[in-house]
Each structure stands twice: as C-alpha cells, then as structure tokens.
One Martini backbone bead per residue (centre of mass of N, CA, C, O) as a GRO file, in nm:
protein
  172
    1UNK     BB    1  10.439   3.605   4.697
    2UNK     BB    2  10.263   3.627   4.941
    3UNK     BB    3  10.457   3.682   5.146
    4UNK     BB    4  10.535   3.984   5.002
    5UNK     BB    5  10.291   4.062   5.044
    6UNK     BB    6  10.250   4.053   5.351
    7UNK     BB    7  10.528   4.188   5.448
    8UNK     BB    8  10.454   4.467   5.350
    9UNK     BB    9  10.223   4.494   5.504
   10UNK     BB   10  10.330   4.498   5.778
   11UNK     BB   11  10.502   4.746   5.742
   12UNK     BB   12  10.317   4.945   5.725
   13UNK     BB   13  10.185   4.922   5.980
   14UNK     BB   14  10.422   4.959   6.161
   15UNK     BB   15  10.469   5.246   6.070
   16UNK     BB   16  10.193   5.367   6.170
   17UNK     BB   17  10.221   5.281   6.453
   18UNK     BB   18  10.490   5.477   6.546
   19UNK     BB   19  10.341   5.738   6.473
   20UNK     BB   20  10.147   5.760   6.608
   21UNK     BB   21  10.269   5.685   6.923
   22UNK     BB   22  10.398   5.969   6.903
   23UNK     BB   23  10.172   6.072   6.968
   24UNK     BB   24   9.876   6.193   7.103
   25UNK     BB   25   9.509   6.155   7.155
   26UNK     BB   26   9.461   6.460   7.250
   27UNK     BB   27   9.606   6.595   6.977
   28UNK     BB   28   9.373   6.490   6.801
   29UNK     BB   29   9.168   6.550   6.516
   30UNK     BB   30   8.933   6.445   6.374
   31UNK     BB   31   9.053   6.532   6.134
   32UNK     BB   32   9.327   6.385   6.166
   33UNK     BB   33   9.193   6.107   6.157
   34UNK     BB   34   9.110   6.130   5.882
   35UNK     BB   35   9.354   6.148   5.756
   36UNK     BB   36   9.483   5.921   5.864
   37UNK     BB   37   9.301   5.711   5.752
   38UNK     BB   38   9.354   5.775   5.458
   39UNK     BB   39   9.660   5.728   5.463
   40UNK     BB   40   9.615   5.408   5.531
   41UNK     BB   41   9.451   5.374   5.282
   42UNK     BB   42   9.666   5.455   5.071
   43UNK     BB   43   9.890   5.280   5.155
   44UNK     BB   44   9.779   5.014   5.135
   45UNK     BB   45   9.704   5.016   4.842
   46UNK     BB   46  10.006   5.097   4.751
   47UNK     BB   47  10.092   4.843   4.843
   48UNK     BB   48   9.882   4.657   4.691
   49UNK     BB   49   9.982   4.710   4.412
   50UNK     BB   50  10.254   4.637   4.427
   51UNK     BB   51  10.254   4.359   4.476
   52UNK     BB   52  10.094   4.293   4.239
   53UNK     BB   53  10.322   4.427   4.019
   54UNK     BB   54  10.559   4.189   4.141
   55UNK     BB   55  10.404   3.969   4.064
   56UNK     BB   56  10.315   3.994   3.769
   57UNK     BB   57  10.640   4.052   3.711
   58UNK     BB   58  10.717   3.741   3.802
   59UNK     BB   59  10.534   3.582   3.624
   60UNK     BB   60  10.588   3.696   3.362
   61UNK     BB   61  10.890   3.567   3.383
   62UNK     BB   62  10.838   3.324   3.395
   63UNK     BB   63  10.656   3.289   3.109
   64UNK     BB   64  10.908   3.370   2.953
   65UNK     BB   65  11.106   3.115   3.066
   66UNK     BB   66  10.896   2.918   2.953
   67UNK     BB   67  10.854   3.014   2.671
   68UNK     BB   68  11.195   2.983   2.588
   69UNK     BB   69  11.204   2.709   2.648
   70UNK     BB   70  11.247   2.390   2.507
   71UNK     BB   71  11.062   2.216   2.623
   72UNK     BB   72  10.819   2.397   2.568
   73UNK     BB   73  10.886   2.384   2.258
   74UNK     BB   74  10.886   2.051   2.250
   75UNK     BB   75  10.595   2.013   2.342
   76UNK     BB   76  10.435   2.221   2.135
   77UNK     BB   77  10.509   2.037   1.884
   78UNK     BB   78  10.400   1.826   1.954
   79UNK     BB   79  10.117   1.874   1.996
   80UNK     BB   80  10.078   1.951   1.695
   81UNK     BB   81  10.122   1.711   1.566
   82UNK     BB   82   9.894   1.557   1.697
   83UNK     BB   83   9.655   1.748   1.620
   84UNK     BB   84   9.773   1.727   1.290
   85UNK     BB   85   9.696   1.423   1.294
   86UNK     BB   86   9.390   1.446   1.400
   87UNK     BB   87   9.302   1.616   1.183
   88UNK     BB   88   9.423   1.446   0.937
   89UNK     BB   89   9.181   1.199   1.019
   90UNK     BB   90   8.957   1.342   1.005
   91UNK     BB   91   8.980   1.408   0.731
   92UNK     BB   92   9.054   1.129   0.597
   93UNK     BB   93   8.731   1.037   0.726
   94UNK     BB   94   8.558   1.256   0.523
   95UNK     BB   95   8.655   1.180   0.268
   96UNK     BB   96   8.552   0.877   0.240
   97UNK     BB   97   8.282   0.965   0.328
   98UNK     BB   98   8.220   1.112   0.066
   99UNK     BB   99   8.308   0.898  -0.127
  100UNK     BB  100   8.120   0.685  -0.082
  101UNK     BB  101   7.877   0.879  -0.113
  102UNK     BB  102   7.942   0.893  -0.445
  103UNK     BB  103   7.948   0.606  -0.512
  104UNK     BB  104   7.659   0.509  -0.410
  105UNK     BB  105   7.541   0.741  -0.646
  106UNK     BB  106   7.660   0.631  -0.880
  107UNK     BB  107   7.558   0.337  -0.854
  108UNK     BB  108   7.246   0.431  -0.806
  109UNK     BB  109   7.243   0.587  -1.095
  110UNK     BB  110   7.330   0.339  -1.259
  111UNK     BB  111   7.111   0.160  -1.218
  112UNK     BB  112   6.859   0.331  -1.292
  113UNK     BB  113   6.979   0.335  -1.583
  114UNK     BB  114   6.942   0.011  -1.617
  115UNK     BB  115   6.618  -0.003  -1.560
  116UNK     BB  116   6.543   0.179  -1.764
  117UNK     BB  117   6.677   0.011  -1.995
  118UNK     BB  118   6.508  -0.246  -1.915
  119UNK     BB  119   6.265  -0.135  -1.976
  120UNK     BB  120   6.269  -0.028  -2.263
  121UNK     BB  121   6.340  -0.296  -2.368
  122UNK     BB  122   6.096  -0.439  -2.328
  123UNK     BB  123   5.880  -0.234  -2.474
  124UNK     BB  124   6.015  -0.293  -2.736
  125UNK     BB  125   5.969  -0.616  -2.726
  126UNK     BB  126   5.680  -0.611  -2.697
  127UNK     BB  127   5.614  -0.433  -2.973
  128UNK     BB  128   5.746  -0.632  -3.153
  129UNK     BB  129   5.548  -0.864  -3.016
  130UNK     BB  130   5.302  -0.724  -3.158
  131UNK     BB  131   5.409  -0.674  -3.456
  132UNK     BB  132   5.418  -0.965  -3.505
  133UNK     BB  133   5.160  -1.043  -3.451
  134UNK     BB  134   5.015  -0.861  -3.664
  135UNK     BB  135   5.159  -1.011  -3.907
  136UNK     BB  136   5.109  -1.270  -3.870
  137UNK     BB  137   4.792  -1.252  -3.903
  138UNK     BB  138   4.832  -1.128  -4.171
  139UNK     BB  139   4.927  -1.335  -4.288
  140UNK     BB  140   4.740  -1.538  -4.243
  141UNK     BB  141   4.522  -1.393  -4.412
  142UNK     BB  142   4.683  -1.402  -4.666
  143UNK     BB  143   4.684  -1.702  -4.683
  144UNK     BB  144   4.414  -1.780  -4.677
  145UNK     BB  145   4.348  -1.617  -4.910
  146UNK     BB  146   4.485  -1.722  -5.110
  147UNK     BB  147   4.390  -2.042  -5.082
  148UNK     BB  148   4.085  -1.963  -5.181
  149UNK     BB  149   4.201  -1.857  -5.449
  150UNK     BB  150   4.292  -2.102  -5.517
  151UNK     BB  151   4.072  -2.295  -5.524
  152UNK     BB  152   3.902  -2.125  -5.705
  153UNK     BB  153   4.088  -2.165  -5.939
  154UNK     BB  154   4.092  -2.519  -5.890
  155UNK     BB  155   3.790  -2.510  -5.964
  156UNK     BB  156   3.789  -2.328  -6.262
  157UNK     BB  157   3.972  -2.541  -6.406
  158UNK     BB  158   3.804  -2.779  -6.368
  159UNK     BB  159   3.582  -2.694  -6.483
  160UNK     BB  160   3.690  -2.639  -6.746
  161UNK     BB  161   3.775  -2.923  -6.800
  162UNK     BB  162   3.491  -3.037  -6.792
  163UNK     BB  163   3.401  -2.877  -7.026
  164UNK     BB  164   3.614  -2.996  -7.237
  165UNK     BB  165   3.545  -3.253  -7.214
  166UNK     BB  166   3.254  -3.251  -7.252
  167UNK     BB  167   3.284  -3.134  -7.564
  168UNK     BB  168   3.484  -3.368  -7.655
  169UNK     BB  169   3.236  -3.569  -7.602
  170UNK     BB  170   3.025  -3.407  -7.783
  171UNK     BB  171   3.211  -3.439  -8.072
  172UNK     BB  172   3.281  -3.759  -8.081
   0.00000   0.00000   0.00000
C-alpha cells in the first residue's frame, strides 16, 4: 500500500517533468513559474488524496473480509463467552457477598433481639425477685404480728384460766 503510494508520486513527478523540460527556462515567466509550482502543488494533492483513498477503500475491504470470516465470528463467540463467564462470576461473587452481607445483618440483628429479651427477661427477674422479697418481709412481719397476737392471746387465757382457778379455790 506504502509502495503503491510511493509510485503513483513518482509518477506524477516524471509527468511534471517531462513536460516542463519541453519548455525552455528563458520562455517561462514568474506568473507561469507561479502557476507551474501551484499545478505541481494540486496535482501532488490530489495524486496524494487519491493514494489515500485507495489505501483506506482497500483496508475497508481487508476489515470487511475479516469481519465476514467464520475464524473472526469464531474468535469473537469465544471471546464474548469468556467475557460473559468473567462476567457471570462477578456477579455471583458480588451476589455472595451481598447475601452474606444481609446474613450477617440478620444474624446481628437476632443476637441483639436476643441480649434485649435476655436484659428484658433479667429485669422482670430482678423485679419479681424484688417483689418476692417485699412480700416475704410482708409476711414475715405479718407472722410475727399473727405470733405477738397468739402470745397475747395464750397469755390472757392463761390469765382468765388463772383467775378461774383462783376464784374455784376461793368458792371452795
């Protein structure tokens, strides 16, 4: 492609030269040097656009028979396949690690329900073991009232027992 650039420049250069050389220098004049130089100059141009655009229309065509070719349809299969396995694998590492994540989440969320009714269930502990003793006490001083009143009472029977005898053995 370089080479077919190179040549078709080449070519344009002998065309250019040959005809100036049919010229003699003393006939030429500055206005026709000028026209000279600027014809060698588009026809450069455009010998130059033109190589170009050959190079480019058969790259085009090069890329057009590799992208119709099965091996090219074949490479680009694999390779979509890899990409979508490399994919796939991402996403179910990414997926993982949310769920375990979320277990985690889950897991920390019952243990803590879990020291809550554990704190819960103590302090009901506590409070009925509070009330237990308030009732015992209750009843402790209710047993001694109840015993003080039994005293008292086995104390004024004996008494009235005494003053029965006594009153008996003054009758008699």
């Amino acid at each position: 492609r370089r080479r077919s650039r190179e040549k078709a420049k080449e070519r344009g250069r002998k065309r250019r030269r040959s005809s100036s050389s049919r010229r003699s220098v003393e006939e030429l004049t500055p206005e026709m040097l000028e026209a000279q130089r600027k014809q060698k100059a588009l026809e450069e141009k455009l010998i130059e656009e033109e190589v170009w655009r050959r190079y480019e229309a058969e790259l085009q065509s090069a890329l057009d028979q590799r992208l119709a070719s099965t091996e090219f349809r074949e490479m680009v299969k694999v390779k979509v396949d890899q990409e979508r396995t490399r994919l796939e694998e991402v996403m179910l590492r990414e997926v993982e690690e949310a769920k375990q994540a979320i277990l985690e989440d889950v897991t920390r969320k019952q243990k803590e329900e879990e020291e809550k009714e554990r704190a819960e269930e103590e302090l009901r502990k506590k409070e009925a073991e509070k009330e237990q003793a308030v009732k015992q006490k209750q009843l402790e001083a209710q047993a001694k009232l109840d015993e003080q009143r039994l005293k008292d009472l086995e104390q004024r029977q004996e008494e009235q027992r005494k003053r029965r005898d006594a009153k008996v053995a003054e009758e008699a």
